[in-house]
Every structure is written in C-alpha cells, then in structure tokens.
Tab-separated table of C-alpha atoms and ligand atoms in Angstrom:
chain	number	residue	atom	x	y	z
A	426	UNK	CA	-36.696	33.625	18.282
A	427	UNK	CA	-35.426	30.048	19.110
A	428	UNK	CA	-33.613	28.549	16.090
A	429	UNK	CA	-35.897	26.032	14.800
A	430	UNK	CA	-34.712	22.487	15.929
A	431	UNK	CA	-35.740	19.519	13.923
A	432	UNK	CA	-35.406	15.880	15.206
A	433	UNK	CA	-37.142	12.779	15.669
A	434	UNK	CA	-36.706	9.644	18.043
A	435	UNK	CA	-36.140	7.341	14.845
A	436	UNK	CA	-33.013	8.662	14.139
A	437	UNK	CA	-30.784	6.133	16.412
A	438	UNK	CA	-32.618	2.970	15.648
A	439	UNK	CA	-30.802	-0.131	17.396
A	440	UNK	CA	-27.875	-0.583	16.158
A	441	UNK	CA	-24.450	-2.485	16.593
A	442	UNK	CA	-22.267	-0.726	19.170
A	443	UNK	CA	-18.677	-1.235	17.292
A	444	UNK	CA	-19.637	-0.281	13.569
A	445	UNK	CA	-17.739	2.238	12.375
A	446	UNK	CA	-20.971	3.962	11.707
A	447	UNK	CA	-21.780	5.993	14.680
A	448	UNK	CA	-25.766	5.722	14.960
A	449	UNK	CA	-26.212	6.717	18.253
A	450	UNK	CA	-24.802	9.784	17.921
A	451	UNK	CA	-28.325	11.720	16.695
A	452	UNK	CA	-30.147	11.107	19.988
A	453	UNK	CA	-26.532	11.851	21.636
A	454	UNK	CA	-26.531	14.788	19.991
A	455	UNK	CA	-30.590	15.881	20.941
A	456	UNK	CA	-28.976	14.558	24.642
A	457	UNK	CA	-26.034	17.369	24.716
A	458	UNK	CA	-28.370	19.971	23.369
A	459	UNK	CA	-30.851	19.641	25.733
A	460	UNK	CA	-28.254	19.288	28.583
A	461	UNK	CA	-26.344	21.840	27.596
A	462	UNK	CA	-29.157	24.670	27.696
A	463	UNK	CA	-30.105	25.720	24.332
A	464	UNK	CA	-33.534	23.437	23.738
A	465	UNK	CA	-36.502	21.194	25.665
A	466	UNK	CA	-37.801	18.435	24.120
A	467	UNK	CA	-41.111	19.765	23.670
A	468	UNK	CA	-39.313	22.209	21.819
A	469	UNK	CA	-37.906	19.701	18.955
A	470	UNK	CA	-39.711	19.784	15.927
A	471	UNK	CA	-40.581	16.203	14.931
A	472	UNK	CA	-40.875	15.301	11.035
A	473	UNK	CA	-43.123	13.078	8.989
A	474	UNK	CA	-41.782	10.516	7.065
A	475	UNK	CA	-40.831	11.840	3.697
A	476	UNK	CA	-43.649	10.213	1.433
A	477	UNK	CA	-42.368	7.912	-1.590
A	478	UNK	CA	-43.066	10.534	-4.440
A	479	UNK	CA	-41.138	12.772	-2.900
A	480	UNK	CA	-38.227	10.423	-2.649
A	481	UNK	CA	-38.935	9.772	-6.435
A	482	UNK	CA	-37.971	13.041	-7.022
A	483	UNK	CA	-34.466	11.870	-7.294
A	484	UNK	CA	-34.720	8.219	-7.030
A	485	UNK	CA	-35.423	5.875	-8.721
A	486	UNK	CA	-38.362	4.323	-7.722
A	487	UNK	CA	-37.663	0.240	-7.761
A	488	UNK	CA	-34.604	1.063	-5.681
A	489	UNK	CA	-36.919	3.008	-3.063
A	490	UNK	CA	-39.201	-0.192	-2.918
A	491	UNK	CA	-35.724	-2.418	-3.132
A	492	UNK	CA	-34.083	-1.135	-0.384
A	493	UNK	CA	-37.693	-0.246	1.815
A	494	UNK	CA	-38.082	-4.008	1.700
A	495	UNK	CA	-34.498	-5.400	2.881
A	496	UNK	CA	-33.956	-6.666	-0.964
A	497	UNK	CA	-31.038	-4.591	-1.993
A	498	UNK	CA	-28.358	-7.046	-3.645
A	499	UNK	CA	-25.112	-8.210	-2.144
A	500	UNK	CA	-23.036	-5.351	-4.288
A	501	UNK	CA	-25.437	-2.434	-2.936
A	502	UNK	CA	-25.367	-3.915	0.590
A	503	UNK	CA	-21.626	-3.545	0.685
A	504	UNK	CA	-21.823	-0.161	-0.898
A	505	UNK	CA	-24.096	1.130	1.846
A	506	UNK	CA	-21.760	-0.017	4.354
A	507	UNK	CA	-24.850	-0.195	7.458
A	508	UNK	CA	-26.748	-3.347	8.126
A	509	UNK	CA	-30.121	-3.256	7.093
A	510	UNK	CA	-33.563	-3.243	9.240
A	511	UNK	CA	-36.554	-2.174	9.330
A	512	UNK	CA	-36.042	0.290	12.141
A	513	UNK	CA	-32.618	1.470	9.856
A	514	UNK	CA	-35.373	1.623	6.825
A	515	UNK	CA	-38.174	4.156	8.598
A	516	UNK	CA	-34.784	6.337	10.405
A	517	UNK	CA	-33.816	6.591	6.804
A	518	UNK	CA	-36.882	8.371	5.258
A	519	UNK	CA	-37.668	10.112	8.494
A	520	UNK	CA	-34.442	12.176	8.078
A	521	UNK	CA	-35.297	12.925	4.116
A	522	UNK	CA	-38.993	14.249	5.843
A	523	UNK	CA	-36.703	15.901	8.561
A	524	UNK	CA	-34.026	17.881	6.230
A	525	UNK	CA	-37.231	18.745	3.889
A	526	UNK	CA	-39.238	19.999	7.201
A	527	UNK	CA	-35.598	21.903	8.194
A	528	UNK	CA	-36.000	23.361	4.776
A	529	UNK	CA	-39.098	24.964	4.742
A	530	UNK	CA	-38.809	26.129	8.417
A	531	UNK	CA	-35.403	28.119	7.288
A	532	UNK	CA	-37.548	29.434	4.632
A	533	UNK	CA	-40.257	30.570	6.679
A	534	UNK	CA	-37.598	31.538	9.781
A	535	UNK	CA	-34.657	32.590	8.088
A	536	UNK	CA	-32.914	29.490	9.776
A	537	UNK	CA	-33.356	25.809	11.042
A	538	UNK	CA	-31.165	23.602	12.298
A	539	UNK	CA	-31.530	19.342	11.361
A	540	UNK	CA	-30.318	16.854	13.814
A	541	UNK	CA	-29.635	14.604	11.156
A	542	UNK	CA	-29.354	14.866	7.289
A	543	UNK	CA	-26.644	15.309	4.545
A	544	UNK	CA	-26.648	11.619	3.512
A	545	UNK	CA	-24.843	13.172	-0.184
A	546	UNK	CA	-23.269	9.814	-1.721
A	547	UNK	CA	-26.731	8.311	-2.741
A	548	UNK	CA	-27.101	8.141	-5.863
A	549	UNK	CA	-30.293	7.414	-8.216
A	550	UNK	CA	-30.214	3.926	-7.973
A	551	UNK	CA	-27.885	3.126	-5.115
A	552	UNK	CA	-26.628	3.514	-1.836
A	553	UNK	CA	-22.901	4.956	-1.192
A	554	UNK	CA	-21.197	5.163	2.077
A	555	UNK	CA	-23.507	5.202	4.818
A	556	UNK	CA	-26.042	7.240	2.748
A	557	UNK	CA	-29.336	5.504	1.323
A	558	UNK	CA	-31.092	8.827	0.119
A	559	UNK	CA	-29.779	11.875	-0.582
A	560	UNK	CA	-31.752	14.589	1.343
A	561	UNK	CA	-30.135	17.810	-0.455
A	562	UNK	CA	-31.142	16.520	-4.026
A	563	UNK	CA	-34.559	15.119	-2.823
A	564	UNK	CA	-35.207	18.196	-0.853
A	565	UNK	CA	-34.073	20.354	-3.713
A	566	UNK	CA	-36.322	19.075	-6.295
A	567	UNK	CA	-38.837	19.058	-3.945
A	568	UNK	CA	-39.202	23.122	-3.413
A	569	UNK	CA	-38.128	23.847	-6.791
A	570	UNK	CA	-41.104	21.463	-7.985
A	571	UNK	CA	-43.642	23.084	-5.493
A	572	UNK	CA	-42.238	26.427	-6.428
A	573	UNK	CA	-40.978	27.329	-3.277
A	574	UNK	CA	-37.927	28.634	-4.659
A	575	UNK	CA	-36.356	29.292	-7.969
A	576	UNK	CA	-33.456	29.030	-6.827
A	577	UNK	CA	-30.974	26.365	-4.083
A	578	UNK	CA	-27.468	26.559	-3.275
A	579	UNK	CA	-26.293	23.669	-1.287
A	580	UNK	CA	-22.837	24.537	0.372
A	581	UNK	CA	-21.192	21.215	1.375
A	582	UNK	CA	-18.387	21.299	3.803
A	583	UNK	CA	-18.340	17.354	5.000
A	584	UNK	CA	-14.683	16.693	4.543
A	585	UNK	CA	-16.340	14.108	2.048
A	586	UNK	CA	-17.123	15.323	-1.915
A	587	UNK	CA	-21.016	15.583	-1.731
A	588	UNK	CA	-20.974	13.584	-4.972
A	589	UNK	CA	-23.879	11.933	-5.054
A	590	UNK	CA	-25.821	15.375	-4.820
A	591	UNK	CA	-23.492	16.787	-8.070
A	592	UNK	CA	-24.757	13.458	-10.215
A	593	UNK	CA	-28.391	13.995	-9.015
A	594	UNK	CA	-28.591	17.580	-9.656
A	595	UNK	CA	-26.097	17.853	-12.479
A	596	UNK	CA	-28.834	18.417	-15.114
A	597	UNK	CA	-30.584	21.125	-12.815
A	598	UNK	CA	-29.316	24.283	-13.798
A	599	UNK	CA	-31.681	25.757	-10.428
A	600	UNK	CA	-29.809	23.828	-7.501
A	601	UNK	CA	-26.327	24.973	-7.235
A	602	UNK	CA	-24.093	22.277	-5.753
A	603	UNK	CA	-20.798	23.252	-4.178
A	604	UNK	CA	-18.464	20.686	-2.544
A	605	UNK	CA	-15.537	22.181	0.161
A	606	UNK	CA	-13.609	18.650	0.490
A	607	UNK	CA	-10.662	16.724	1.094
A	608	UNK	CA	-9.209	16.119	-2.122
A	609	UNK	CA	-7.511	12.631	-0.908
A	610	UNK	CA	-10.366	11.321	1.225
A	611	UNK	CA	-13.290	9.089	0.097
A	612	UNK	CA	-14.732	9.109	-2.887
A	613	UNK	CA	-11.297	7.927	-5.617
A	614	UNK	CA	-13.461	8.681	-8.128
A	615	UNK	CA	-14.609	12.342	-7.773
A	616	UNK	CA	-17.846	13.915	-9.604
A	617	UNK	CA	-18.565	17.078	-11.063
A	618	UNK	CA	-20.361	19.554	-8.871
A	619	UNK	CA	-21.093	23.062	-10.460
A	620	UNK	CA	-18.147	24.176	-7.791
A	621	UNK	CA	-15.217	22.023	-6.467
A	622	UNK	CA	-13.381	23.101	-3.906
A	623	UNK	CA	-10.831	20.432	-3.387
A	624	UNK	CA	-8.077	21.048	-0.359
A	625	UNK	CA	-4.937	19.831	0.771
A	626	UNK	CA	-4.971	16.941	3.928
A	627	UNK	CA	-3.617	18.837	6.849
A	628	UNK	CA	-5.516	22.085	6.066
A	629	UNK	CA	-5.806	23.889	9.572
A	630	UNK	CA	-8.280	26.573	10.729
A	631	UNK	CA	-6.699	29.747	9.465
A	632	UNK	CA	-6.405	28.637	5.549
A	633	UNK	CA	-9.638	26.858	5.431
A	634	UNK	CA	-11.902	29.696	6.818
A	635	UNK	CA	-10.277	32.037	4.362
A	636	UNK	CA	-11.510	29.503	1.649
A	637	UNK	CA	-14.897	29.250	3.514
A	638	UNK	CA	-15.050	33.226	3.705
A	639	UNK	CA	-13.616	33.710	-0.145
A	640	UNK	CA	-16.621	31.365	-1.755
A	641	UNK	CA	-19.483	32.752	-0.051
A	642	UNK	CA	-17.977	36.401	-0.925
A	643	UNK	CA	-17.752	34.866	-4.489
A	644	UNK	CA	-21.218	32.037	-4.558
A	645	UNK	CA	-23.718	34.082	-2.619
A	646	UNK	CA	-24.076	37.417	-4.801
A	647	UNK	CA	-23.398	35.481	-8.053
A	648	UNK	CA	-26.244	33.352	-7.829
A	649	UNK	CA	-28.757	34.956	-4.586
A	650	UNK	CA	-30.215	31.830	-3.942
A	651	UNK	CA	-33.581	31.800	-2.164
A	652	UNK	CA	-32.451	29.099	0.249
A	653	UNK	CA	-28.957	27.581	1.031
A	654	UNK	CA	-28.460	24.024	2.275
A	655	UNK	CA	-25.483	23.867	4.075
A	656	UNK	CA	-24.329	20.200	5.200
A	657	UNK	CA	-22.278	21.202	8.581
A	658	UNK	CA	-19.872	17.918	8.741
A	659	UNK	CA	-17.675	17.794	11.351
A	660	UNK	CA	-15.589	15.085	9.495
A	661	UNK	CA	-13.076	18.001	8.795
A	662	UNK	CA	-12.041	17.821	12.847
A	663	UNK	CA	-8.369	17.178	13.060
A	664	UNK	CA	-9.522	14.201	15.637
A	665	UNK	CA	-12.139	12.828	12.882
A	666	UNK	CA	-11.622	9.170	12.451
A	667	UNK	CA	-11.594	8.968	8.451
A	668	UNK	CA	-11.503	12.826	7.388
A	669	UNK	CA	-8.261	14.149	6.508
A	670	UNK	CA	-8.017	18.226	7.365
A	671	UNK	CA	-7.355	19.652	10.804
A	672	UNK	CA	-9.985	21.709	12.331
A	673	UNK	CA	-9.712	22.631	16.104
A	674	UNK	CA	-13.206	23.240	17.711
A	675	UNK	CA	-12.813	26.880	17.405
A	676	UNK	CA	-12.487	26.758	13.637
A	677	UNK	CA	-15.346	24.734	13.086
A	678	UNK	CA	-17.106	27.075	15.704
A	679	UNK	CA	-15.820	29.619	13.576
A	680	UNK	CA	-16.512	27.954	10.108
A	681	UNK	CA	-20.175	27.761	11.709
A	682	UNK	CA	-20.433	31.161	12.555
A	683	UNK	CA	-19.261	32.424	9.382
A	684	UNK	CA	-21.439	30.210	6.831
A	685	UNK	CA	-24.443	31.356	9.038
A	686	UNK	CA	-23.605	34.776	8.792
A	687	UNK	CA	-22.994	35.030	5.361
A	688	UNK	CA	-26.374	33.836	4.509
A	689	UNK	CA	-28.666	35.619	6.919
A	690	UNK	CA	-26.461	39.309	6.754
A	691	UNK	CA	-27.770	38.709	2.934
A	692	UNK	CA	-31.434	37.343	3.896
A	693	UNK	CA	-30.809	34.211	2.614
A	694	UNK	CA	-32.794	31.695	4.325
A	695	UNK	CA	-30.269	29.035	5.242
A	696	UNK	CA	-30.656	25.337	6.227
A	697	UNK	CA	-28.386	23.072	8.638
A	698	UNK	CA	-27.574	19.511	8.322
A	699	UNK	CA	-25.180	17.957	10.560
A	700	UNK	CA	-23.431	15.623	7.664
A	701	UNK	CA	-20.392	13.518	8.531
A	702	UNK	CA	-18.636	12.871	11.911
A	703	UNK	CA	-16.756	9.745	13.426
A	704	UNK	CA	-15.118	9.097	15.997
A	705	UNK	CA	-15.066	6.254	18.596
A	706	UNK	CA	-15.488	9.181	21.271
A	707	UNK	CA	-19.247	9.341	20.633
A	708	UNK	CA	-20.077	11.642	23.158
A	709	UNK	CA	-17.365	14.394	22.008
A	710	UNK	CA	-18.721	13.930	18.776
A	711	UNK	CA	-22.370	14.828	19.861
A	712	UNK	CA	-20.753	18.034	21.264
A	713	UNK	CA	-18.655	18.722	17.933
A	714	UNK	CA	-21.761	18.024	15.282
A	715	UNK	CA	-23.663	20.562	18.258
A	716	UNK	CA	-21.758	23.459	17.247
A	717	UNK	CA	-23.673	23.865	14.765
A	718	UNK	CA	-26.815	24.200	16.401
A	719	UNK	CA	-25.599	26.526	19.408
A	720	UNK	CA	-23.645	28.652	16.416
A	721	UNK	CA	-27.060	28.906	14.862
A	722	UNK	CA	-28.845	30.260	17.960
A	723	UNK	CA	-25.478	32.607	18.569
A	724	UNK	CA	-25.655	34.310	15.150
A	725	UNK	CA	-29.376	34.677	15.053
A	726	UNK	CA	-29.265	36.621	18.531
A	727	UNK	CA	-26.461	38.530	17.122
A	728	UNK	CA	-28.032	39.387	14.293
A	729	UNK	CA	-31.670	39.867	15.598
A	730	UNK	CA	-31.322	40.894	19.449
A	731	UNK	CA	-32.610	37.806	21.795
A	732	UNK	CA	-36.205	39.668	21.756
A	733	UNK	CA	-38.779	36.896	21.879
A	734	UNK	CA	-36.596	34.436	23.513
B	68	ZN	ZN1	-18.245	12.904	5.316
C-alpha cells in the first residue's frame, strides 16, 4: 500500500516572503516529496473544506465568523502573529478538512500522512501563535461525536506545548492529550495536558528517543486508543529557528520511525501532522518536515511487505 498522502493547493496561499512564518513551505514540502520519489500528484489526496459545524465543535462560533470575515480585533491579530486574507482564511479551514480527512484515512488504512496540520495553540475563542484552529481538538470531537472512535490519543512532539489542544479537550475524559516539549520555549504560561512531558533545552537524540520510546511503552497499553494523532514538528531540530532541543536528522528520522512503529506493531491506527518547523532555509525545511512522510512509507513496508505497491 502507498501511505495515504493528504494535501491541497490552498495550503501556501500568497504570502510575504520575510515573515517569520514560513508559508511556503507546504507546497515545498508536496515539491520534495514528489521529487524525491515517494508520491505523484495524482496521487495526493485533496480535502474539503472543513464545514463550520464541525469547526464549532471546539470553537466558538462568533470567533469562526470573526476571524472568516477579516474582523478579528487588534489584540487577536497580534496574537495570531500571520496577516490576514482571504486566501490565509480558506488555507486555514482547508487544513482542519485535511487533518480530519488524514484522520479517517489512518483509520480506515492504519496510517496517513497530512501535509499540513497541528495548528495546537488555538484556543476556543482565539488565535495563538500562528494557529487559527486547532485541528487535533476539532478533529477529535469530531470522530468521537460521529462515533468513530471511543477513544483519541494525540501524541504531540512540536518542540512547542500543544496547549491550546489540553484547554480544548481538558473536560474530555475520551481524547488523551500528551505534550513532549521544550520546557523554556513558547508558551510562559504552560497548560495542563492529561500528560506533560517537559525537557531540558539542549536535549540531543539519544535522551529524547529514550523519552519518546519510554511514553509510548507507558501511554499506548494504558489507554489503547482507537486512533493516535501524532503532530510530527520538526521545531525540535537543533538548526530550528525558535525551538530549543537538538535533534540531528537521524533522530528525528528515528523519532519518526519509532512513534510509527509503536502504533501500528499495536494496530493502532495512527495519524501524521507535520506541526512546527522554521527556518530561513525553506527548502531544508521541506526535506526535514518530509521525514515524516518517507518514515511513514518505510515502516509500513517494513511492517507489511511492499505487496501492492
Ligand atoms: Zn512548534
């Protein structure tokens, strides 16, 4: 089987070049992995837009409407940190549609793999850095809703707390959120996710996989989820512009490789999103956030033979 691929021509809207917000790098990144071998485009699944009720799941709905219609306030403007348009508006609830579309492929796969998604500082009623909706706590509320599962574990390794996703899902006792950060980097002000795994700036490859390795031993028998979203940042590369830890590409290879096979040696469906990544090197950071995907297709083979390919 290929690894389902999900992506959609929305995702890099125009966009100013020098903003620390790197908004190219989602077609970059459909670029490098068609270049590099492992998809076509006519193999790219392409998403819907993720319909308002849906986003009301976990937002509030005058905020959807607010920020759908360029009318979020000066305060929530500086919050969100990205310039707002109406090409930045549709990208913005395509990716919700794309991580939910990721989702249910991984649950009817085993695995799929997001070009986009893990936008997990938006809260209810507000953006937070770079993130307008939060896909894992729309997405979860979604298929627990529906009854597509009974049971989500989203494992969140951006170098960034997913806190956002712990205040959205805090009184859902069904989504598990777990949150593998920096403890010094963004946010100050920390939430409450049902696991925190803060870790020391400077972590390298060697302690943080055993920390990687040691939850999932500990998480994924505890609770057996039905599905795991895992946000895949690549923030927590030692050349990262604002993350703090010190991955090499062969951890996060390896940090890849191991999430995936954690889940899917235990037939958990599992679900990537590319999170966080910055760096003024756009086109190594396509190739770093494609890890994932190639990983993906790696450990599936592995796992399955390449029968079918
Ligand atoms: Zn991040």
């Amino acid at each position: 089987m290929r690894v389902p691929l999900i992506y959609h021509d929305d995702y890099s809207p125009p966009f100013p070049g020098e903003h620390r917000f790197p908004m190219e790098k989602f077609r970059l990144l459909r670029d490098h992995l068609v270049d590099s071998g492992l998809t076509d485009d006519a193999a790219l699944r392409r998403p819907d837009l993720c319909p308002p009720d849906i986003l009301a799941l976990a937002h509030q709905p005058a905020y959807i409407e607010r920020f759908l219609a360029g009318e979020l306030d000066r305060e929530q403007q500086r919050r969100l940190g990205l310039p707002w348009s109406a090409a930045l508006a549709r990208r913005t609830v395509r990716a919700v549609g794309g991580s939910l579309l990721t989702a249910r492929l991984a649950l009817r796969h085993g695995i799929a793999c997001h070009l986009a998604g893990g936008t997990h500082h938006a809260g209810y009623d507000h953006p937070a850095g770079f993130c307008i909706f939060n896909d894992l706590a729309v997405v979860s509320r979604c298929l627990l809703e529906s009854g597509e599962v009974q049971r989500v574990l989203i494992f969140d390794c951006d170098v960034h707390q997913g806190d956002g996703t712990a205040r959205l899902l805090a009184e859902v006792p069904e989504a598990i959120t777990v949150s593998l950060h920096c403890a010094t980097n963004y946010p100050a002000r920390k939430a409450d996710s049902d696991w925190d795994i803060p870790l020391p700036a400077g972590m390298g490859d060697a302690d943080y996989l055993r920390v990687v390795d040691d939850a999932l031993n500990y998480l994924l028998p505890l609770y057996q989820p039905d599905l795991v979203l895992y946000d895949a940042g690549v923030d927590v590369h030692r050349d990262d512009a604002l993350g703090y830890l010190a991955l090499s590409d062969a951890g996060l290879a390896a940090r890849e490789r191991s999430v995936l096979r954690h889940c899917l040696q235990r037939g958990i469906p599992v679900a990537g999103l590319i999170g966080g990544g910055y760096d003024p090197d756009r086109q190594a950071l396509a190739r770093r956030h494609g890890i994932l995907h190639h990983s993906a297709q790696r450990v599936w083979d592995e796992l399955h033979g390449d029968a079918g390919r």
